[in-house]
Amino acid sequence: MNPTACIIVIGNEVLSGRTQDANTVYLARRLGELGIPLREVRIIPDVADTIVATVNELRARYDHVFTTGGIGPTHDDITSECIASAFGVPWEKQPEVWARMEAHYAPGTFNSARQRMATMPRGAVLIDNGHIAPGFSIGNVHVMAGVPSIMRLMFEALAPTLHGGQPVVSRSVHATGIREGDIAAGLTDIQARHADLDLGSYPYFRDGSSGVAIVAKGTDALDAERAIDEVTALFRSLGGDPKPGEPA
Amino acid sequence: MNPTACIIVIGNEVLSGRTQDANTVYLARRLGELGIPLREVRIIPDVADTIVATVNELRARYDHVFTTGGIGPTHDDITSECIASAFGVPWEKQPEVWARMEAHYAPGTFNSARQRMATMPRGAVLIDNGHIAPGFSIGNVHVMAGVPSIMRLMFEALAPTLHGGQPVVSRSVHATGIREGDIAAGLTDIQARHADLDLGSYPYFRDGSSGVAIVAKGTDALDAERAIDEVTALFRSLGGDPKPGEPA
């Protein structure tokens, strides 16, 4: 069995619709490649009780918890101290980060707001990506920035340390002019014959014509290819002209 | 107090990273305008037990629950029957939708897969948007399609029936060359003086220069304007050249 992951997106800006979350789609793909499939995402506000309760619920349920957002210097950046509360450990000066930031900023500008970014739960292991303020892991919880470019650097610094499983691979086919309702019964049969795969059906609309793409995901590439071969035959049996992959 | 909302995004395709969820940002903005602020989002897989448990947990916690995805005709479309399970009611033929679909499809093609889309929890009220297969509401749970264009039509058909509160309004200002760590203390004071507002701080990067945008959200427009005036003064006190709104 592959290890499992969840993401906690922390930030009022996503819940207000100001910001389109771009981190989930990136992490979902990368975690699939690492064989740590993503099982759940929660988007929650910058509210301490909510953060603490959500972290404690999910770190007990999944092998890895990834948080994004709330580790900057401003009043709404409360993720780090909430993680300390969740683990019941002190939130204290992290000497390495503190020294680095003190050296980086002009004299007098390593102020109390920035010092908060050098304050971490006791026992935190740095996620060190060259950025002045790193993320950190504690237990199975990985705490990262919300800004996508920084989050990605942090995740890629962390990735080699994660113990993954079998990579999730994907095979697909699509056919214009085919409707989901016409293939649903046949698809149910194919899914039943390939129970270890996740067979997804996705209608598409392109330039006034419509069709269906079928995606098989799983850890057995040969099984996925066989299932897609069966879907291809199903499309043909309905007069369709299937093409490999998803529509461009 | 405004009523509250949450969204349950149902679909393996979002968790695998195949699909970027586009419904949350749309619903978040529209719900803010209607005075029904979004408090939480969950993205969950097409797994019956998970859907049932999540719906029952969240419909008790929020005034409105919006689900997206899983109401098509294929084997992975199980939202509708899961909603019936969550409410403990039969999942049965919906006569109006059944008759409409039967008339719409060519003889012999209103097959068992399509008939599932005309099967709903007893007591469901249609969300009727002109689409052949409508969404539905039961209690405080609103069940909508995952395809964004269809979801939007369904939501806009539903919106006039929702009892909203005070619309959430937004005011903002930004300044290039200002860093979050320099304004954090002043911002904390402004937030404390405007406790009913949600004051968000968002660093930005444009064409090699960086800055900070501050967004005040709340139901009192005058209060939001006053807070942004104070932020503007704070930017100026640090030598910044603040501009209204968010960066283009």
Coordinates of C-alpha atoms in Angstrom, one line a residue:
Chain A
M1 CA 0.0 0.0 0.0
N2 CA 1.3 3.4 -0.9
P3 CA 1.6 6.0 1.8
T4 CA -1.1 8.8 1.7
A5 CA -1.1 12.5 1.8
C6 CA -3.4 15.4 2.5
I7 CA -3.0 19.2 2.0
I8 CA -4.2 21.9 4.4
V9 CA -4.5 25.2 2.5
I10 CA -4.4 28.0 5.1
G11 CA -5.6 31.4 4.1
N12 CA -8.6 33.7 4.1
E13 CA -7.6 34.9 0.6
V14 CA -8.5 31.6 -0.9
L15 CA -11.8 31.4 0.9
S16 CA -12.7 35.0 -0.2
G17 CA -12.0 34.2 -3.8
R18 CA -9.2 36.8 -4.0
T19 CA -6.7 34.1 -4.7
Q20 CA -6.9 31.0 -6.9
D21 CA -5.1 28.2 -5.1
A22 CA -2.4 26.9 -7.5
N23 CA -0.6 24.7 -5.0
T24 CA -3.0 21.8 -4.9
V25 CA -2.7 20.9 -8.5
Y26 CA 1.1 21.1 -8.4
L27 CA 1.4 19.0 -5.2
A28 CA -1.2 16.5 -6.4
R29 CA 0.8 15.7 -9.5
R30 CA 4.2 15.6 -7.8
L31 CA 2.8 13.4 -4.9
G32 CA 1.4 11.0 -7.5
E33 CA 4.8 10.8 -9.1
L34 CA 6.3 10.0 -5.8
G35 CA 3.8 7.3 -5.0
I36 CA 2.2 9.3 -2.1
P37 CA -1.3 9.9 -3.5
L38 CA -3.3 12.9 -2.3
R39 CA -6.4 11.8 -0.5
E40 CA -7.9 15.0 0.8
V41 CA -7.6 18.8 0.7
R42 CA -8.9 21.3 3.2
I43 CA -9.0 25.0 2.7
I44 CA -9.4 26.7 6.1
P45 CA -9.2 30.3 7.4
D46 CA -6.5 32.0 9.4
V47 CA -8.2 31.0 12.7
A48 CA -6.0 29.4 15.3
D49 CA -8.5 26.9 16.8
T50 CA -9.4 25.7 13.3
I51 CA -5.8 25.3 12.3
V52 CA -4.9 23.3 15.4
A53 CA -7.9 21.0 15.3
T54 CA -7.5 20.4 11.5
V55 CA -3.8 19.6 11.8
N56 CA -4.4 17.2 14.7
E57 CA -7.3 15.4 13.0
L58 CA -5.4 14.9 9.7
R59 CA -1.9 14.1 11.0
A60 CA -3.5 11.1 12.7
R61 CA -5.3 10.0 9.5
Y62 CA -2.7 10.4 6.7
D63 CA 1.0 9.5 6.4
H64 CA 1.9 13.0 5.3
V65 CA 0.2 16.4 5.9
F66 CA 1.4 19.3 3.8
T67 CA 0.3 22.9 4.8
T68 CA 0.6 25.9 2.6
G69 CA 0.3 29.5 3.7
G70 CA 0.5 31.6 6.9
I71 CA 4.3 31.5 7.5
G72 CA 5.1 35.1 6.7
P73 CA 5.7 38.0 9.1
T74 CA 2.2 39.7 9.3
H75 CA -0.6 39.4 11.9
D76 CA -2.5 36.9 9.8
D77 CA 0.5 34.5 9.5
I78 CA -0.2 32.2 12.4
T79 CA 0.5 28.7 11.0
S80 CA 3.8 28.2 12.7
E81 CA 2.6 28.8 16.3
C82 CA -0.5 26.8 15.6
I83 CA 1.6 23.8 14.6
A84 CA 3.5 24.2 17.9
S85 CA 0.2 24.2 19.8
A86 CA -1.0 21.2 17.8
F87 CA 2.0 19.2 18.8
G88 CA 2.1 20.6 22.4
V89 CA 5.7 21.8 22.1
P90 CA 7.2 25.3 22.7
W91 CA 7.3 27.8 19.9
E92 CA 10.8 29.1 20.2
K93 CA 13.8 30.8 18.5
Q94 CA 15.3 28.6 15.9
P95 CA 19.0 29.4 16.3
E96 CA 20.1 28.6 12.7
V97 CA 17.4 30.6 11.0
W98 CA 17.6 33.4 13.5
A99 CA 21.3 33.8 12.9
R100 CA 20.8 33.7 9.1
M101 CA 18.1 36.3 9.1
E102 CA 19.9 38.5 11.5
A103 CA 22.9 38.5 9.1
H104 CA 20.7 39.0 6.1
Y105 CA 18.8 42.1 7.2
A106 CA 20.2 45.6 7.5
P107 CA 21.0 46.5 11.2
G108 CA 17.8 47.4 13.0
T109 CA 15.4 45.8 10.4
F110 CA 15.4 42.3 11.8
N111 CA 12.4 43.4 13.8
S112 CA 9.9 41.5 15.9
A113 CA 7.7 40.7 12.8
R114 CA 10.7 39.1 11.0
Q115 CA 11.8 37.4 14.2
R116 CA 8.5 35.5 14.1
M117 CA 9.7 33.8 10.9
A118 CA 12.8 32.6 12.8
T119 CA 10.5 31.1 15.6
M120 CA 9.5 27.5 15.2
P121 CA 8.1 24.6 17.1
R122 CA 10.7 22.8 19.1
G123 CA 11.9 19.8 17.1
A124 CA 11.2 21.4 13.7
V125 CA 13.5 20.1 10.9
L126 CA 14.2 22.8 8.3
I127 CA 12.9 22.5 4.7
D128 CA 15.8 24.4 3.3
N129 CA 15.6 25.7 -0.2
G130 CA 17.9 28.7 -0.1
H131 CA 15.1 31.1 0.7
I132 CA 15.9 33.3 3.6
A133 CA 13.0 32.0 5.7
P134 CA 12.7 28.2 5.3
G135 CA 9.7 25.9 5.9
F136 CA 9.9 23.1 8.3
S137 CA 8.7 19.5 9.1
I138 CA 7.7 18.2 12.5
G139 CA 6.5 14.6 12.7
N140 CA 4.6 13.9 9.5
V141 CA 3.5 17.6 9.0
H142 CA 5.4 19.7 6.4
V143 CA 4.9 23.4 6.7
M144 CA 5.4 25.4 3.5
A145 CA 4.9 28.9 2.1
G146 CA 1.7 29.9 0.3
V147 CA 3.4 31.8 -2.5
P148 CA 3.5 29.2 -5.3
S149 CA 7.1 29.9 -6.5
I150 CA 8.4 29.6 -2.9
M151 CA 6.2 26.6 -2.1
R152 CA 7.6 24.7 -5.1
L153 CA 11.2 25.3 -4.1
M154 CA 10.4 24.1 -0.6
F155 CA 8.6 21.0 -1.8
E156 CA 11.4 20.1 -4.2
A157 CA 13.9 20.5 -1.3
L158 CA 11.7 18.2 0.8
A159 CA 10.8 15.6 -1.9
P160 CA 14.0 13.6 -1.8
T161 CA 13.5 13.0 1.9
L162 CA 10.0 11.6 1.6
H163 CA 9.6 7.8 1.5
G164 CA 7.3 7.3 -1.4
G165 CA 5.6 4.2 -2.9
Q166 CA 4.8 3.0 -6.3
P167 CA 4.4 6.0 -8.7
V168 CA 0.9 6.6 -10.0
V169 CA 0.9 6.4 -13.7
S170 CA -1.8 7.6 -16.1
R171 CA -3.0 6.4 -19.5
S172 CA -5.9 8.0 -21.5
V173 CA -7.9 8.0 -24.7
H174 CA -10.6 10.4 -26.0
A175 CA -13.2 10.4 -28.7
T176 CA -15.1 13.4 -30.1
G177 CA -18.8 12.8 -30.7
I178 CA -19.1 10.2 -28.0
R179 CA -21.4 11.0 -25.0
E180 CA -20.8 9.8 -21.5
G181 CA -24.3 8.3 -21.2
D182 CA -23.6 6.0 -24.1
I183 CA -20.4 4.5 -22.7
A184 CA -21.3 4.5 -19.0
A185 CA -22.5 0.8 -18.9
G186 CA -19.4 -0.5 -20.8
L187 CA -17.2 1.7 -18.7
T188 CA -18.6 0.2 -15.5
D189 CA -17.7 -3.3 -16.8
I190 CA -14.2 -2.2 -17.6
Q191 CA -13.7 -0.6 -14.2
A192 CA -15.0 -3.9 -12.6
R193 CA -12.4 -5.9 -14.5
H194 CA -9.6 -3.5 -13.4
A195 CA -10.5 -2.9 -9.8
D196 CA -7.1 -1.6 -8.8
L197 CA -7.3 1.2 -11.3
D198 CA -9.1 4.5 -10.9
L199 CA -11.0 5.0 -14.2
G200 CA -12.2 8.6 -14.7
S201 CA -14.6 9.8 -17.3
Y202 CA -14.4 13.5 -18.4
P203 CA -16.6 15.2 -20.9
Y204 CA -15.0 17.9 -23.0
F205 CA -16.1 20.7 -25.2
R206 CA -13.9 22.1 -28.0
D207 CA -14.7 24.4 -30.8
G208 CA -18.4 23.5 -30.7
S209 CA -17.9 19.8 -30.6
S210 CA -18.0 17.6 -27.6
G211 CA -16.6 14.2 -26.5
V212 CA -15.3 12.2 -23.6
A213 CA -11.8 11.5 -22.3
I214 CA -11.2 8.4 -20.2
V215 CA -8.2 8.4 -17.8
A216 CA -6.9 5.3 -16.1
K217 CA -4.7 5.9 -13.1
G218 CA -2.9 3.3 -11.0
T219 CA 0.5 1.9 -10.0
D220 CA 0.4 -0.9 -12.7
A221 CA 1.2 0.7 -16.1
L222 CA 0.4 -2.5 -18.0
D223 CA -3.0 -2.8 -16.3
A224 CA -3.7 0.8 -17.2
E225 CA -2.8 0.2 -20.8
R226 CA -5.0 -2.8 -21.0
A227 CA -8.0 -0.9 -19.6
I228 CA -7.4 1.9 -22.1
D229 CA -7.3 -0.6 -24.9
E230 CA -10.7 -1.9 -23.8
V231 CA -12.1 1.7 -23.7
T232 CA -10.7 2.3 -27.2
A233 CA -12.6 -0.8 -28.4
L234 CA -15.7 0.5 -26.6
F235 CA -15.4 3.8 -28.4
R236 CA -15.0 2.1 -31.7
S237 CA -18.0 -0.2 -31.1
L238 CA -20.1 3.0 -30.9
G239 CA -18.8 4.4 -34.1
G240 CA -16.2 6.7 -32.5
D241 CA -12.7 7.6 -33.7
P242 CA -10.7 7.3 -30.5
K243 CA -7.3 9.2 -30.2
P244 CA -4.7 8.4 -27.6
G245 CA -4.2 10.8 -24.7
E246 CA -6.4 13.6 -23.6
P247 CA -7.7 16.3 -26.0
A248 CA -5.1 19.1 -26.6
Chain B
M1 CA -24.3 37.6 11.8
N2 CA -24.1 36.5 8.2
P3 CA -25.0 33.0 7.3
T4 CA -22.0 30.7 6.4
A5 CA -21.1 28.4 3.6
C6 CA -18.8 25.6 2.8
I7 CA -18.0 23.7 -0.4
I8 CA -17.4 20.0 -0.9
V9 CA -15.5 19.4 -4.2
I10 CA -16.1 15.7 -5.0
G11 CA -13.7 14.2 -7.6
N12 CA -10.7 12.1 -7.9
E13 CA -9.6 14.2 -10.9
V14 CA -8.9 17.2 -8.6
L15 CA -7.0 15.1 -6.1
S16 CA -4.9 13.5 -8.8
G17 CA -3.9 16.9 -10.2
R18 CA -5.6 16.2 -13.6
T19 CA -8.1 19.0 -13.1
Q20 CA -7.6 22.5 -11.6
D21 CA -10.6 23.2 -9.5
A22 CA -12.2 26.4 -10.9
N23 CA -15.4 26.3 -9.0
T24 CA -14.1 27.4 -5.6
V25 CA -12.9 30.8 -6.7
Y26 CA -16.2 31.5 -8.5
L27 CA -18.4 30.4 -5.6
A28 CA -16.2 32.2 -3.1
R29 CA -16.7 35.5 -4.8
R30 CA -20.4 35.1 -5.5
L31 CA -21.1 33.9 -2.0
G32 CA -19.2 37.0 -0.6
E33 CA -21.4 39.2 -2.7
L34 CA -24.5 37.5 -1.4
G35 CA -23.4 37.9 2.2
I36 CA -22.9 34.2 2.7
P37 CA -19.1 34.0 3.3
L38 CA -17.3 30.8 2.5
R39 CA -15.7 29.3 5.6
E40 CA -14.2 26.0 4.5
V41 CA -13.6 23.9 1.4
R42 CA -13.0 20.1 1.3
I43 CA -11.8 18.3 -1.7
I44 CA -12.6 14.6 -1.3
P45 CA -12.5 11.5 -3.5
D46 CA -15.4 9.6 -5.2
V47 CA -15.7 7.3 -2.2
A48 CA -19.2 6.7 -0.8
D49 CA -18.4 6.6 2.9
T50 CA -16.3 9.7 2.7
I51 CA -19.0 11.6 0.9
V52 CA -21.7 10.6 3.3
A53 CA -19.6 11.4 6.4
T54 CA -18.4 14.7 5.0
V55 CA -21.9 15.9 4.0
N56 CA -23.3 15.0 7.4
E57 CA -20.5 16.7 9.4
L58 CA -20.6 19.9 7.4
R59 CA -24.4 20.3 7.0
A60 CA -24.6 20.4 10.8
R61 CA -21.8 23.0 11.0
Y62 CA -22.6 25.5 8.2
D63 CA -25.8 27.3 7.0
H64 CA -25.2 26.2 3.4
V65 CA -23.3 23.3 1.9
F66 CA -22.5 23.4 -1.8
T67 CA -21.3 20.2 -3.5
T68 CA -19.7 20.2 -7.0
G69 CA -19.1 17.1 -9.1
G70 CA -20.2 13.5 -9.3
I71 CA -23.7 13.9 -10.7
G72 CA -23.1 12.6 -14.3
P73 CA -24.1 9.2 -15.7
T74 CA -20.8 7.2 -15.2
H75 CA -19.7 4.7 -12.5
D76 CA -17.7 7.3 -10.6
D77 CA -20.8 9.7 -10.3
I78 CA -22.1 8.7 -6.9
T79 CA -22.9 12.1 -5.3
S80 CA -26.6 11.9 -5.7
E81 CA -27.1 8.5 -4.0
C82 CA -24.6 9.5 -1.3
I83 CA -26.7 12.6 -0.5
A84 CA -29.8 10.3 -0.1
S85 CA -27.8 8.1 2.3
A86 CA -26.6 11.1 4.3
F87 CA -30.2 12.3 4.7
G88 CA -31.5 8.8 5.3
V89 CA -34.1 9.1 2.6
P90 CA -34.9 6.9 -0.5
W91 CA -33.0 7.5 -3.7
E92 CA -35.9 7.4 -6.3
K93 CA -37.1 8.3 -9.7
Q94 CA -37.7 12.1 -9.9
P95 CA -40.8 12.2 -12.1
E96 CA -40.3 15.7 -13.6
V97 CA -36.7 15.1 -14.6
W98 CA -37.4 11.5 -15.7
A99 CA -40.1 12.7 -18.1
R100 CA -38.0 15.5 -19.5
M101 CA -35.0 13.3 -20.1
E102 CA -37.2 10.5 -21.6
A103 CA -38.6 13.1 -24.1
H104 CA -35.1 14.5 -24.8
Y105 CA -33.2 11.4 -25.8
A106 CA -33.8 9.3 -28.9
P107 CA -35.9 6.2 -28.3
G108 CA -33.8 3.5 -26.6
T109 CA -31.0 5.9 -25.5
F110 CA -32.6 6.9 -22.2
N111 CA -30.6 4.0 -20.8
S112 CA -29.9 3.0 -17.2
A113 CA -26.9 5.3 -16.9
R114 CA -28.9 8.3 -17.9
Q115 CA -31.8 7.2 -15.7
R116 CA -29.5 7.6 -12.8
M117 CA -29.3 11.3 -13.5
A118 CA -33.1 11.4 -13.1
T119 CA -32.9 9.6 -9.8
M120 CA -32.7 11.8 -6.7
P121 CA -33.1 11.8 -2.9
R122 CA -36.8 12.0 -1.9
G123 CA -37.6 15.6 -1.1
A124 CA -35.0 17.1 -3.5
V125 CA -35.9 20.5 -4.9
L126 CA -34.6 21.0 -8.5
I127 CA -32.0 23.6 -9.2
D128 CA -33.3 24.3 -12.7
N129 CA -31.1 26.1 -15.1
G130 CA -32.4 24.8 -18.4
H131 CA -29.8 22.1 -18.5
I132 CA -31.3 18.7 -19.4
A133 CA -30.1 17.2 -16.0
P134 CA -30.6 19.7 -13.2
G135 CA -28.9 19.9 -9.8
F136 CA -31.0 19.8 -6.6
S137 CA -31.2 21.1 -3.0
I138 CA -32.2 19.0 0.0
G139 CA -32.2 20.7 3.3
N140 CA -29.3 23.1 3.4
V141 CA -27.2 21.0 0.9
H142 CA -27.1 22.2 -2.8
V143 CA -25.9 19.6 -5.3
M144 CA -24.3 20.9 -8.5
A145 CA -22.3 19.7 -11.5
G146 CA -18.5 19.8 -11.6
V147 CA -18.1 21.1 -15.1
P148 CA -17.6 24.9 -14.4
S149 CA -19.9 26.2 -17.2
I150 CA -22.8 24.1 -15.9
M151 CA -22.0 24.7 -12.3
R152 CA -22.3 28.4 -12.8
L153 CA -25.6 28.2 -14.5
M154 CA -26.9 26.0 -11.7
F155 CA -25.6 28.4 -9.0
E156 CA -27.1 31.4 -10.7
A157 CA -30.4 29.6 -10.9
L158 CA -30.2 28.9 -7.2
A159 CA -28.8 32.2 -6.0
P160 CA -32.1 34.2 -5.9
T161 CA -33.5 31.7 -3.5
L162 CA -30.7 31.9 -1.0
H163 CA -31.2 34.1 2.0
G164 CA -28.0 36.1 2.2
G165 CA -26.7 38.6 4.6
Q166 CA -24.7 41.8 4.4
P167 CA -22.5 41.7 1.2
V168 CA -18.8 41.4 1.8
V169 CA -17.0 44.4 0.3
S170 CA -13.3 44.8 -0.4
R171 CA -11.0 47.8 -0.4
S172 CA -7.3 47.7 -1.2
V173 CA -4.0 49.5 -1.7
H174 CA -0.6 48.5 -2.8
A175 CA 3.0 49.9 -2.9
T176 CA 6.0 48.7 -4.8
G177 CA 9.3 48.6 -2.9
I178 CA 7.6 48.0 0.5
R179 CA 8.3 44.7 2.3
E180 CA 5.8 42.9 4.5
G181 CA 8.3 42.7 7.3
D182 CA 8.5 46.5 7.5
I183 CA 4.8 47.1 7.8
A184 CA 3.8 44.1 9.9
A185 CA 3.8 45.9 13.3
G186 CA 1.9 48.9 11.9
L187 CA -0.6 46.6 10.2
T188 CA -1.2 44.7 13.4
D189 CA -2.2 48.0 15.0
I190 CA -4.5 48.8 12.2
Q191 CA -6.1 45.4 12.3
A192 CA -6.6 45.8 16.1
R193 CA -8.4 49.2 15.5
H194 CA -10.7 47.6 12.9
A195 CA -11.5 44.3 14.5
D196 CA -14.6 43.5 12.4
L197 CA -12.5 43.6 9.2
D198 CA -10.3 40.9 7.7
L199 CA -7.0 42.7 6.8
G200 CA -4.9 40.6 4.4
S201 CA -1.3 41.2 3.4
Y202 CA -0.2 39.8 0.0
P203 CA 3.4 40.2 -1.3
Y204 CA 3.6 40.5 -5.1
F205 CA 6.3 40.3 -7.7
R206 CA 6.0 42.1 -11.0
D207 CA 8.7 42.6 -13.7
G208 CA 11.5 42.2 -11.2
S209 CA 10.1 44.5 -8.6
S210 CA 8.2 43.5 -5.5
G211 CA 5.8 45.1 -3.2
V212 CA 2.8 44.4 -0.9
A213 CA -0.9 44.7 -1.4
I214 CA -3.2 45.1 1.6
V215 CA -6.9 44.1 1.2
A216 CA -9.6 45.0 3.8
K217 CA -12.7 42.9 3.6
G218 CA -15.8 43.2 5.7
T219 CA -19.5 44.2 5.6
D220 CA -18.9 47.9 6.5
A221 CA -17.6 49.7 3.5
L222 CA -16.8 52.9 5.4
D223 CA -14.8 51.0 8.0
A224 CA -12.8 49.2 5.2
E225 CA -12.1 52.6 3.5
R226 CA -10.8 54.1 6.8
A227 CA -8.6 51.1 7.4
I228 CA -7.1 51.4 3.9
D229 CA -6.6 55.1 4.5
E230 CA -4.5 54.2 7.5
V231 CA -2.5 51.6 5.5
T232 CA -1.9 54.2 2.8
A233 CA -0.5 56.6 5.5
L234 CA 1.6 53.7 6.9
F235 CA 3.1 53.1 3.3
R236 CA 3.9 56.8 3.0
S237 CA 5.6 56.9 6.4
L238 CA 8.0 54.3 5.1
G239 CA 8.7 56.3 1.9
G240 CA 6.4 54.2 -0.3
D241 CA 4.2 55.5 -3.1
P242 CA 0.9 53.8 -2.5
K243 CA -1.6 53.2 -5.3
P244 CA -5.3 52.4 -4.9
G245 CA -6.4 48.8 -5.5
E246 CA -4.4 45.7 -6.2
P247 CA -1.6 45.6 -8.7
A248 CA -2.7 44.9 -12.2

